[in-house]
Structure formats: structure tokens, C-alpha cells
JSON list of C-alpha atoms in Angstrom, two decimals:
[
{"chain": "A", "resi": 1, "resn": "GLU", "atom": "CA", "xyz": [72.88, -16.13, -53.65]},
{"chain": "A", "resi": 2, "resn": "VAL", "atom": "CA", "xyz": [70.43, -17.26, -51.19]},
{"chain": "A", "resi": 3, "resn": "ASN", "atom": "CA", "xyz": [66.77, -16.04, -51.59]},
{"chain": "A", "resi": 4, "resn": "ASN", "atom": "CA", "xyz": [64.14, -16.22, -49.17]},
{"chain": "A", "resi": 5, "resn": "GLU", "atom": "CA", "xyz": [65.28, -18.34, -46.54]},
{"chain": "A", "resi": 6, "resn": "PRO", "atom": "CA", "xyz": [64.25, -17.51, -42.65]},
{"chain": "A", "resi": 7, "resn": "LEU", "atom": "CA", "xyz": [67.78, -18.97, -41.90]},
{"chain": "A", "resi": 8, "resn": "ILE", "atom": "CA", "xyz": [70.94, -19.65, -43.66]},
{"chain": "A", "resi": 9, "resn": "TYR", "atom": "CA", "xyz": [74.07, -21.44, -42.41]},
{"chain": "A", "resi": 10, "resn": "LEU", "atom": "CA", "xyz": [77.53, -20.28, -43.71]},
{"chain": "A", "resi": 11, "resn": "ARG", "atom": "CA", "xyz": [79.98, -23.41, -44.01]},
{"chain": "A", "resi": 12, "resn": "TRP", "atom": "CA", "xyz": [83.51, -23.39, -45.36]},
{"chain": "A", "resi": 13, "resn": "LYS", "atom": "CA", "xyz": [85.81, -26.25, -45.85]},
{"chain": "A", "resi": 14, "resn": "TYR", "atom": "CA", "xyz": [89.54, -25.65, -45.16]},
{"chain": "A", "resi": 15, "resn": "HIS", "atom": "CA", "xyz": [91.92, -27.61, -46.61]},
{"chain": "A", "resi": 16, "resn": "SER", "atom": "CA", "xyz": [95.69, -27.31, -45.92]},
{"chain": "A", "resi": 17, "resn": "VAL", "atom": "CA", "xyz": [98.52, -28.54, -48.22]},
{"chain": "A", "resi": 18, "resn": "ALA", "atom": "CA", "xyz": [101.22, -26.67, -46.29]},
{"chain": "A", "resi": 19, "resn": "ALA", "atom": "CA", "xyz": [104.31, -28.51, -45.29]},
{"chain": "A", "resi": 20, "resn": "ASN", "atom": "CA", "xyz": [105.37, -29.36, -41.60]},
{"chain": "A", "resi": 21, "resn": "ASN", "atom": "CA", "xyz": [104.74, -26.31, -39.45]},
{"chain": "A", "resi": 22, "resn": "GLY", "atom": "CA", "xyz": [106.20, -27.58, -36.53]},
{"chain": "A", "resi": 23, "resn": "GLY", "atom": "CA", "xyz": [103.10, -29.20, -35.11]},
{"chain": "A", "resi": 24, "resn": "GLN", "atom": "CA", "xyz": [100.93, -25.88, -35.11]},
{"chain": "A", "resi": 25, "resn": "ARG", "atom": "CA", "xyz": [98.10, -26.02, -36.89]},
{"chain": "A", "resi": 26, "resn": "PRO", "atom": "CA", "xyz": [97.71, -23.35, -39.87]},
{"chain": "A", "resi": 27, "resn": "ARG", "atom": "CA", "xyz": [95.59, -20.28, -39.06]},
{"chain": "A", "resi": 28, "resn": "ILE", "atom": "CA", "xyz": [92.70, -18.78, -40.94]},
{"chain": "A", "resi": 29, "resn": "ARG", "atom": "CA", "xyz": [91.97, -15.36, -41.48]},
{"chain": "A", "resi": 30, "resn": "LEU", "atom": "CA", "xyz": [88.33, -14.29, -42.59]},
{"chain": "A", "resi": 31, "resn": "ASP", "atom": "CA", "xyz": [88.09, -10.94, -44.18]},
{"chain": "A", "resi": 32, "resn": "ASN", "atom": "CA", "xyz": [85.60, -9.01, -46.26]},
{"chain": "A", "resi": 33, "resn": "LEU", "atom": "CA", "xyz": [82.86, -11.25, -45.35]},
{"chain": "A", "resi": 34, "resn": "SER", "atom": "CA", "xyz": [79.45, -9.59, -45.91]},
{"chain": "A", "resi": 35, "resn": "ILE", "atom": "CA", "xyz": [75.78, -10.88, -45.21]},
{"chain": "A", "resi": 36, "resn": "THR", "atom": "CA", "xyz": [72.89, -8.68, -46.14]},
{"chain": "A", "resi": 37, "resn": "SER", "atom": "CA", "xyz": [69.06, -9.00, -46.00]},
{"chain": "A", "resi": 38, "resn": "THR", "atom": "CA", "xyz": [66.46, -7.34, -47.62]},
{"chain": "A", "resi": 39, "resn": "SER", "atom": "CA", "xyz": [62.70, -8.17, -46.95]},
{"chain": "A", "resi": 40, "resn": "ALA", "atom": "CA", "xyz": [60.65, -8.93, -49.96]},
{"chain": "A", "resi": 41, "resn": "ILE", "atom": "CA", "xyz": [57.61, -7.86, -48.37]},
{"chain": "A", "resi": 42, "resn": "GLY", "atom": "CA", "xyz": [58.83, -4.80, -46.38]},
{"chain": "A", "resi": 43, "resn": "GLN", "atom": "CA", "xyz": [59.36, -4.36, -42.47]},
{"chain": "A", "resi": 44, "resn": "ALA", "atom": "CA", "xyz": [56.42, -3.19, -40.24]},
{"chain": "A", "resi": 45, "resn": "THR", "atom": "CA", "xyz": [55.72, 0.59, -40.21]},
{"chain": "A", "resi": 46, "resn": "ARG", "atom": "CA", "xyz": [52.79, 1.31, -38.42]},
{"chain": "A", "resi": 47, "resn": "PHE", "atom": "CA", "xyz": [50.03, -0.49, -36.34]},
{"chain": "A", "resi": 48, "resn": "ALA", "atom": "CA", "xyz": [46.72, -1.27, -37.92]},
{"chain": "A", "resi": 49, "resn": "ILE", "atom": "CA", "xyz": [43.41, -2.03, -36.08]},
{"chain": "A", "resi": 50, "resn": "THR", "atom": "CA", "xyz": [41.82, -4.76, -37.68]},
{"chain": "A", "resi": 51, "resn": "SER", "atom": "CA", "xyz": [38.71, -5.77, -35.75]},
{"chain": "A", "resi": 52, "resn": "VAL", "atom": "CA", "xyz": [36.61, -4.52, -32.48]},
{"chain": "A", "resi": 53, "resn": "THR", "atom": "CA", "xyz": [34.58, -7.64, -31.49]},
{"chain": "A", "resi": 54, "resn": "PRO", "atom": "CA", "xyz": [31.58, -7.26, -31.39]},
{"chain": "A", "resi": 55, "resn": "SER", "atom": "CA", "xyz": [31.38, -4.76, -33.91]},
{"chain": "A", "resi": 56, "resn": "SER", "atom": "CA", "xyz": [28.74, -2.50, -31.75]},
{"chain": "A", "resi": 57, "resn": "PRO", "atom": "CA", "xyz": [29.85, -3.33, -28.29]},
{"chain": "A", "resi": 58, "resn": "SER", "atom": "CA", "xyz": [27.30, -2.43, -25.46]},
{"chain": "A", "resi": 59, "resn": "THR", "atom": "CA", "xyz": [28.24, -0.17, -22.37]},
{"chain": "A", "resi": 60, "resn": "SER", "atom": "CA", "xyz": [27.55, -3.13, -19.86]},
{"chain": "A", "resi": 61, "resn": "SER", "atom": "CA", "xyz": [30.10, -5.32, -21.30]},
{"chain": "A", "resi": 62, "resn": "SER", "atom": "CA", "xyz": [33.51, -5.55, -22.49]},
{"chain": "A", "resi": 63, "resn": "PHE", "atom": "CA", "xyz": [34.66, -5.90, -26.23]},
{"chain": "A", "resi": 64, "resn": "SER", "atom": "CA", "xyz": [37.96, -7.13, -27.79]},
{"chain": "A", "resi": 65, "resn": "VAL", "atom": "CA", "xyz": [40.34, -5.15, -30.14]},
{"chain": "A", "resi": 66, "resn": "THR", "atom": "CA", "xyz": [42.61, -6.75, -32.69]},
{"chain": "A", "resi": 67, "resn": "VAL", "atom": "CA", "xyz": [46.21, -4.73, -33.49]},
{"chain": "A", "resi": 68, "resn": "GLN", "atom": "CA", "xyz": [48.29, -6.05, -36.03]},
{"chain": "A", "resi": 69, "resn": "SER", "atom": "CA", "xyz": [51.81, -4.49, -37.18]},
{"chain": "A", "resi": 70, "resn": "VAL", "atom": "CA", "xyz": [51.45, -4.08, -41.09]},
{"chain": "A", "resi": 71, "resn": "ASN", "atom": "CA", "xyz": [53.84, -2.80, -43.82]},
{"chain": "A", "resi": 72, "resn": "ASN", "atom": "CA", "xyz": [53.37, 0.40, -45.80]},
{"chain": "A", "resi": 73, "resn": "ALA", "atom": "CA", "xyz": [51.08, -1.61, -48.02]},
{"chain": "A", "resi": 74, "resn": "GLY", "atom": "CA", "xyz": [48.56, -2.50, -45.41]},
{"chain": "A", "resi": 75, "resn": "ASN", "atom": "CA", "xyz": [49.88, -6.15, -45.43]},
{"chain": "A", "resi": 76, "resn": "PRO", "atom": "CA", "xyz": [50.33, -7.90, -41.98]},
{"chain": "A", "resi": 77, "resn": "THR", "atom": "CA", "xyz": [53.90, -7.94, -41.16]},
{"chain": "A", "resi": 78, "resn": "ASN", "atom": "CA", "xyz": [55.69, -9.54, -38.32]},
{"chain": "A", "resi": 79, "resn": "VAL", "atom": "CA", "xyz": [58.07, -7.53, -36.13]},
{"chain": "A", "resi": 80, "resn": "TYR", "atom": "CA", "xyz": [61.33, -8.42, -35.23]},
{"chain": "A", "resi": 81, "resn": "GLU", "atom": "CA", "xyz": [61.17, -7.51, -31.56]},
{"chain": "A", "resi": 82, "resn": "ASN", "atom": "CA", "xyz": [58.68, -7.58, -29.09]},
{"chain": "A", "resi": 83, "resn": "THR", "atom": "CA", "xyz": [56.53, -4.38, -29.48]},
{"chain": "A", "resi": 84, "resn": "GLY", "atom": "CA", "xyz": [54.34, -2.84, -27.00]},
{"chain": "A", "resi": 85, "resn": "PHE", "atom": "CA", "xyz": [51.55, -0.16, -27.30]},
{"chain": "A", "resi": 86, "resn": "LEU", "atom": "CA", "xyz": [48.94, 1.37, -25.48]},
{"chain": "A", "resi": 87, "resn": "LEU", "atom": "CA", "xyz": [44.99, 1.39, -26.84]},
{"chain": "A", "resi": 88, "resn": "SER", "atom": "CA", "xyz": [43.62, 5.06, -26.40]},
{"chain": "A", "resi": 89, "resn": "LEU", "atom": "CA", "xyz": [40.49, 6.83, -27.46]},
{"chain": "A", "resi": 90, "resn": "ALA", "atom": "CA", "xyz": [41.04, 8.78, -30.77]},
{"chain": "A", "resi": 91, "resn": "THR", "atom": "CA", "xyz": [37.41, 10.00, -31.17]},
{"chain": "A", "resi": 92, "resn": "GLY", "atom": "CA", "xyz": [35.05, 9.89, -28.14]},
{"chain": "A", "resi": 93, "resn": "THR", "atom": "CA", "xyz": [33.77, 12.06, -25.28]},
{"chain": "A", "resi": 94, "resn": "ARG", "atom": "CA", "xyz": [33.85, 9.33, -22.24]},
{"chain": "A", "resi": 95, "resn": "THR", "atom": "CA", "xyz": [36.32, 7.02, -20.90]},
{"chain": "A", "resi": 96, "resn": "LEU", "atom": "CA", "xyz": [38.18, 4.10, -22.31]},
{"chain": "A", "resi": 97, "resn": "SER", "atom": "CA", "xyz": [39.17, 1.57, -19.82]},
{"chain": "A", "resi": 98, "resn": "GLY", "atom": "CA", "xyz": [39.73, -1.93, -19.13]},
{"chain": "A", "resi": 99, "resn": "VAL", "atom": "CA", "xyz": [42.81, -3.88, -20.88]},
{"chain": "A", "resi": 100, "resn": "LEU", "atom": "CA", "xyz": [44.60, -1.13, -22.87]},
{"chain": "A", "resi": 101, "resn": "THR", "atom": "CA", "xyz": [48.24, -2.34, -23.09]},
{"chain": "A", "resi": 102, "resn": "GLY", "atom": "CA", "xyz": [49.46, -4.98, -25.08]},
{"chain": "A", "resi": 103, "resn": "THR", "atom": "CA", "xyz": [52.62, -6.50, -26.88]},
{"chain": "A", "resi": 104, "resn": "ILE", "atom": "CA", "xyz": [52.85, -8.02, -30.32]},
{"chain": "A", "resi": 105, "resn": "ASN", "atom": "CA", "xyz": [55.64, -10.70, -29.62]},
{"chain": "A", "resi": 106, "resn": "ALA", "atom": "CA", "xyz": [58.63, -11.15, -31.84]},
{"chain": "A", "resi": 107, "resn": "ASN", "atom": "CA", "xyz": [58.15, -13.05, -35.27]},
{"chain": "A", "resi": 108, "resn": "GLN", "atom": "CA", "xyz": [54.12, -12.35, -34.82]},
{"chain": "A", "resi": 109, "resn": "ASN", "atom": "CA", "xyz": [52.04, -9.74, -36.16]},
{"chain": "A", "resi": 110, "resn": "THR", "atom": "CA", "xyz": [48.82, -9.61, -34.11]},
{"chain": "A", "resi": 111, "resn": "ALA", "atom": "CA", "xyz": [47.81, -9.34, -30.54]},
{"chain": "A", "resi": 112, "resn": "ILE", "atom": "CA", "xyz": [44.18, -9.23, -29.15]},
{"chain": "A", "resi": 113, "resn": "LEU", "atom": "CA", "xyz": [43.30, -7.28, -26.18]},
{"chain": "A", "resi": 114, "resn": "THR", "atom": "CA", "xyz": [40.38, -8.42, -24.24]},
{"chain": "A", "resi": 115, "resn": "GLY", "atom": "CA", "xyz": [38.22, -6.72, -21.43]},
{"chain": "A", "resi": 116, "resn": "VAL", "atom": "CA", "xyz": [38.37, -3.24, -23.36]},
{"chain": "A", "resi": 117, "resn": "SER", "atom": "CA", "xyz": [35.38, -1.18, -22.48]},
{"chain": "A", "resi": 118, "resn": "TYR", "atom": "CA", "xyz": [33.73, 2.26, -22.92]},
{"chain": "A", "resi": 119, "resn": "ASN", "atom": "CA", "xyz": [31.29, 3.77, -20.52]},
{"chain": "A", "resi": 120, "resn": "VAL", "atom": "CA", "xyz": [28.73, 5.53, -22.86]},
{"chain": "A", "resi": 121, "resn": "ALA", "atom": "CA", "xyz": [26.43, 4.92, -25.84]},
{"chain": "A", "resi": 122, "resn": "GLN", "atom": "CA", "xyz": [27.65, 7.01, -28.76]},
{"chain": "A", "resi": 123, "resn": "SER", "atom": "CA", "xyz": [28.43, 6.50, -32.63]},
{"chain": "A", "resi": 124, "resn": "GLY", "atom": "CA", "xyz": [31.72, 7.28, -34.34]},
{"chain": "A", "resi": 125, "resn": "VAL", "atom": "CA", "xyz": [33.76, 6.13, -31.73]},
{"chain": "A", "resi": 126, "resn": "VAL", "atom": "CA", "xyz": [37.50, 5.43, -32.92]},
{"chain": "A", "resi": 127, "resn": "VAL", "atom": "CA", "xyz": [40.56, 3.91, -30.55]},
{"chain": "A", "resi": 128, "resn": "GLN", "atom": "CA", "xyz": [44.03, 3.89, -31.56]},
{"chain": "A", "resi": 129, "resn": "ALA", "atom": "CA", "xyz": [47.38, 2.04, -30.78]},
{"chain": "A", "resi": 130, "resn": "THR", "atom": "CA", "xyz": [50.40, 3.98, -29.84]},
{"chain": "A", "resi": 131, "resn": "ARG", "atom": "CA", "xyz": [53.55, 2.27, -29.41]},
{"chain": "A", "resi": 132, "resn": "THR", "atom": "CA", "xyz": [55.14, 2.02, -25.99]},
{"chain": "A", "resi": 133, "resn": "PHE", "atom": "CA", "xyz": [58.48, 0.14, -26.63]},
{"chain": "A", "resi": 134, "resn": "GLY", "atom": "CA", "xyz": [60.12, -1.88, -29.56]},
{"chain": "A", "resi": 135, "resn": "GLU", "atom": "CA", "xyz": [59.92, -1.34, -33.25]},
{"chain": "A", "resi": 136, "resn": "MET", "atom": "CA", "xyz": [59.17, 2.23, -34.36]},
{"chain": "A", "resi": 137, "resn": "LEU", "atom": "CA", "xyz": [55.53, 1.75, -35.60]},
{"chain": "A", "resi": 138, "resn": "SER", "atom": "CA", "xyz": [53.44, 4.84, -36.40]},
{"chain": "A", "resi": 139, "resn": "VAL", "atom": "CA", "xyz": [49.91, 4.81, -34.83]},
{"chain": "A", "resi": 140, "resn": "GLY", "atom": "CA", "xyz": [47.22, 2.88, -36.08]},
{"chain": "A", "resi": 141, "resn": "GLN", "atom": "CA", "xyz": [43.15, 3.63, -35.43]},
{"chain": "A", "resi": 142, "resn": "SER", "atom": "CA", "xyz": [40.30, 1.69, -36.07]},
{"chain": "A", "resi": 143, "resn": "GLN", "atom": "CA", "xyz": [37.23, 2.23, -38.36]},
{"chain": "A", "resi": 144, "resn": "PRO", "atom": "CA", "xyz": [34.31, 4.26, -36.45]},
{"chain": "A", "resi": 145, "resn": "PHE", "atom": "CA", "xyz": [32.21, 1.94, -34.51]},
{"chain": "A", "resi": 146, "resn": "THR", "atom": "CA", "xyz": [29.03, 2.33, -32.23]},
{"chain": "A", "resi": 147, "resn": "VAL", "atom": "CA", "xyz": [28.76, 1.57, -28.77]},
{"chain": "A", "resi": 148, "resn": "ILE", "atom": "CA", "xyz": [25.15, 0.55, -27.82]},
{"chain": "A", "resi": 149, "resn": "GLN", "atom": "CA", "xyz": [23.25, 1.15, -24.62]},
{"chain": "A", "resi": 150, "resn": "GLY", "atom": "CA", "xyz": [23.86, -1.74, -22.24]},
{"chain": "A", "resi": 151, "resn": "ALA", "atom": "CA", "xyz": [20.93, -3.27, -20.27]},
{"chain": "A", "resi": 152, "resn": "SER", "atom": "CA", "xyz": [19.33, -1.77, -17.72]},
{"chain": "A", "resi": 153, "resn": "GLN", "atom": "CA", "xyz": [17.16, -4.18, -16.33]},
{"chain": "A", "resi": 154, "resn": "ILE", "atom": "CA", "xyz": [16.15, -7.95, -16.56]},
{"chain": "A", "resi": 155, "resn": "ILE", "atom": "CA", "xyz": [13.07, -9.56, -17.34]},
{"chain": "A", "resi": 156, "resn": "PHE", "atom": "CA", "xyz": [12.50, -13.53, -16.08]},
{"chain": "A", "resi": 157, "resn": "ASN", "atom": "CA", "xyz": [10.23, -15.13, -18.37]},
{"chain": "A", "resi": 158, "resn": "GLY", "atom": "CA", "xyz": [8.16, -18.23, -17.24]},
{"chain": "A", "resi": 159, "resn": "LEU", "atom": "CA", "xyz": [9.24, -17.62, -13.49]},
{"chain": "A", "resi": 160, "resn": "GLN", "atom": "CA", "xyz": [6.50, -19.31, -11.31]},
{"chain": "A", "resi": 161, "resn": "THR", "atom": "CA", "xyz": [5.04, -16.74, -8.56]},
{"chain": "A", "resi": 162, "resn": "LYS", "atom": "CA", "xyz": [4.22, -19.62, -6.37]},
{"chain": "A", "resi": 163, "resn": "ALA", "atom": "CA", "xyz": [6.42, -23.08, -5.19]},
{"chain": "A", "resi": 164, "resn": "TYR", "atom": "CA", "xyz": [6.43, -25.67, -2.83]},
{"chain": "A", "resi": 165, "resn": "ALA", "atom": "CA", "xyz": [9.20, -26.52, -0.71]},
{"chain": "A", "resi": 166, "resn": "GLY", "atom": "CA", "xyz": [11.25, -29.75, -1.89]},
{"chain": "A", "resi": 167, "resn": "LYS", "atom": "CA", "xyz": [9.59, -29.30, -5.42]},
{"chain": "A", "resi": 168, "resn": "ARG", "atom": "CA", "xyz": [11.49, -28.28, -8.52]},
{"chain": "A", "resi": 169, "resn": "LEU", "atom": "CA", "xyz": [10.64, -25.06, -10.23]},
{"chain": "A", "resi": 170, "resn": "GLN", "atom": "CA", "xyz": [9.85, -25.05, -13.87]},
{"chain": "A", "resi": 171, "resn": "SER", "atom": "CA", "xyz": [12.42, -23.86, -16.28]},
{"chain": "A", "resi": 172, "resn": "PHE", "atom": "CA", "xyz": [12.67, -19.91, -16.89]},
{"chain": "A", "resi": 173, "resn": "THR", "atom": "CA", "xyz": [14.88, -17.53, -18.78]},
{"chain": "A", "resi": 174, "resn": "VAL", "atom": "CA", "xyz": [16.62, -14.34, -17.82]},
{"chain": "A", "resi": 175, "resn": "GLN", "atom": "CA", "xyz": [16.94, -11.71, -20.27]},
{"chain": "A", "resi": 176, "resn": "SER", "atom": "CA", "xyz": [18.86, -8.47, -20.09]},
{"chain": "A", "resi": 177, "resn": "ILE", "atom": "CA", "xyz": [16.98, -5.43, -21.71]},
{"chain": "A", "resi": 178, "resn": "ARG", "atom": "CA", "xyz": [17.96, -2.11, -22.85]},
{"chain": "A", "resi": 179, "resn": "PRO", "atom": "CA", "xyz": [16.30, 1.36, -22.14]},
{"chain": "A", "resi": 180, "resn": "ASP", "atom": "CA", "xyz": [14.42, 0.85, -25.61]},
{"chain": "A", "resi": 181, "resn": "ASN", "atom": "CA", "xyz": [13.32, -2.60, -24.55]},
{"chain": "A", "resi": 182, "resn": "SER", "atom": "CA", "xyz": [15.46, -4.60, -27.13]},
{"chain": "A", "resi": 183, "resn": "VAL", "atom": "CA", "xyz": [17.40, -7.55, -25.75]},
{"chain": "A", "resi": 184, "resn": "ASP", "atom": "CA", "xyz": [20.96, -6.96, -24.91]},
{"chain": "A", "resi": 185, "resn": "GLY", "atom": "CA", "xyz": [22.75, -10.08, -26.35]},
{"chain": "A", "resi": 186, "resn": "ASN", "atom": "CA", "xyz": [26.45, -8.89, -25.08]},
{"chain": "A", "resi": 187, "resn": "PHE", "atom": "CA", "xyz": [25.28, -8.83, -21.54]},
{"chain": "A", "resi": 188, "resn": "VAL", "atom": "CA", "xyz": [27.60, -11.14, -19.39]}
]
């Protein structure tokens, strides 16, 4: 009995004690050979969306979504074959766009989609991953998150109003500002 090994080699030795066969090799017949495997942690049964980064994305920049394959206990579990999914909106009133398809590769349990966007400031947004091919995993949803209003204007701080040709300008900063006058740190 062999337990918890990812790869097992089956080897047997053949030893013939037969008398002369007229130059032919003795024949071997294998019958009733059985190899079974049961995972100690169970197989992947559903998708889980483990993070949305940043946790409160803005309407003016994209965000990333981490999708995992998990077992019934919610533990990350590798898939046995490439398994594709579509990211869609489960709760929300506007449009989810950008990179919305991904694949968890065989012998892995995680895929990260970058470049996902949502076009309106709203709380309680939930995204979900639905299988498109591969292992039969059930739908997984994110925790509700808030999409905040993106920048609507920019402010130049320390910008000189007059300059001379051939002379360097002093350093200045540019900030992206939301309609409530807070700085949008997610603006790209």
C-alpha cells in the first residue's frame, strides 16, 4: 500500500525457471491488476473569489480578481485539467468589463484576472466565476465590495505660472481628485 505519493512506479521482476522453449521467450500475462486513488483532501468542487484588489476599486481604474478552485471544506484544491471560467456581475446595476475570462491551469488552484473594470460608484457589488470548460466546478462569488467614484479632475501643485525658454521648471506634483475633493490613489 502506498499513500500520499503524487507518482507511483509499478515494477515487477520476472524470473523464468522453465526448460528450453525452442528459442522463444516465455510469455507473461497480467490479470486483475487494480490501482485506485482517493484524495485525502477531496477534489475541487467550486470556485471561490478570494480577493478583489484594491478592496475598493474606483470607476476610473481597473482592478484584479483572484479566483481559486476549492474543495467542499473551502480549502484551495488543485484542478486535474485546465478549467476555464467567466467573471460576471452577480449583484450590481451597471456594466462589468475588461478581462473577464480566465483559466486555472491543471495542477494549480489559482488564477488572477487583471484589468477588470466597473463603470459606476456603487456599494454591495458582487462578482462571480462560472465554469466555461474543464472540471465541473460550481459558481463562486466574491464578498460584497464598494466601487468608489474615480477622479474627475486633476490638480497641479507647485506648477510655475511663468517660465523662461531654456530654463528648467521647478518640480511639481499632479493629483487626481474625485468629485468629493478626495485624492484618487488608484488613478493610473
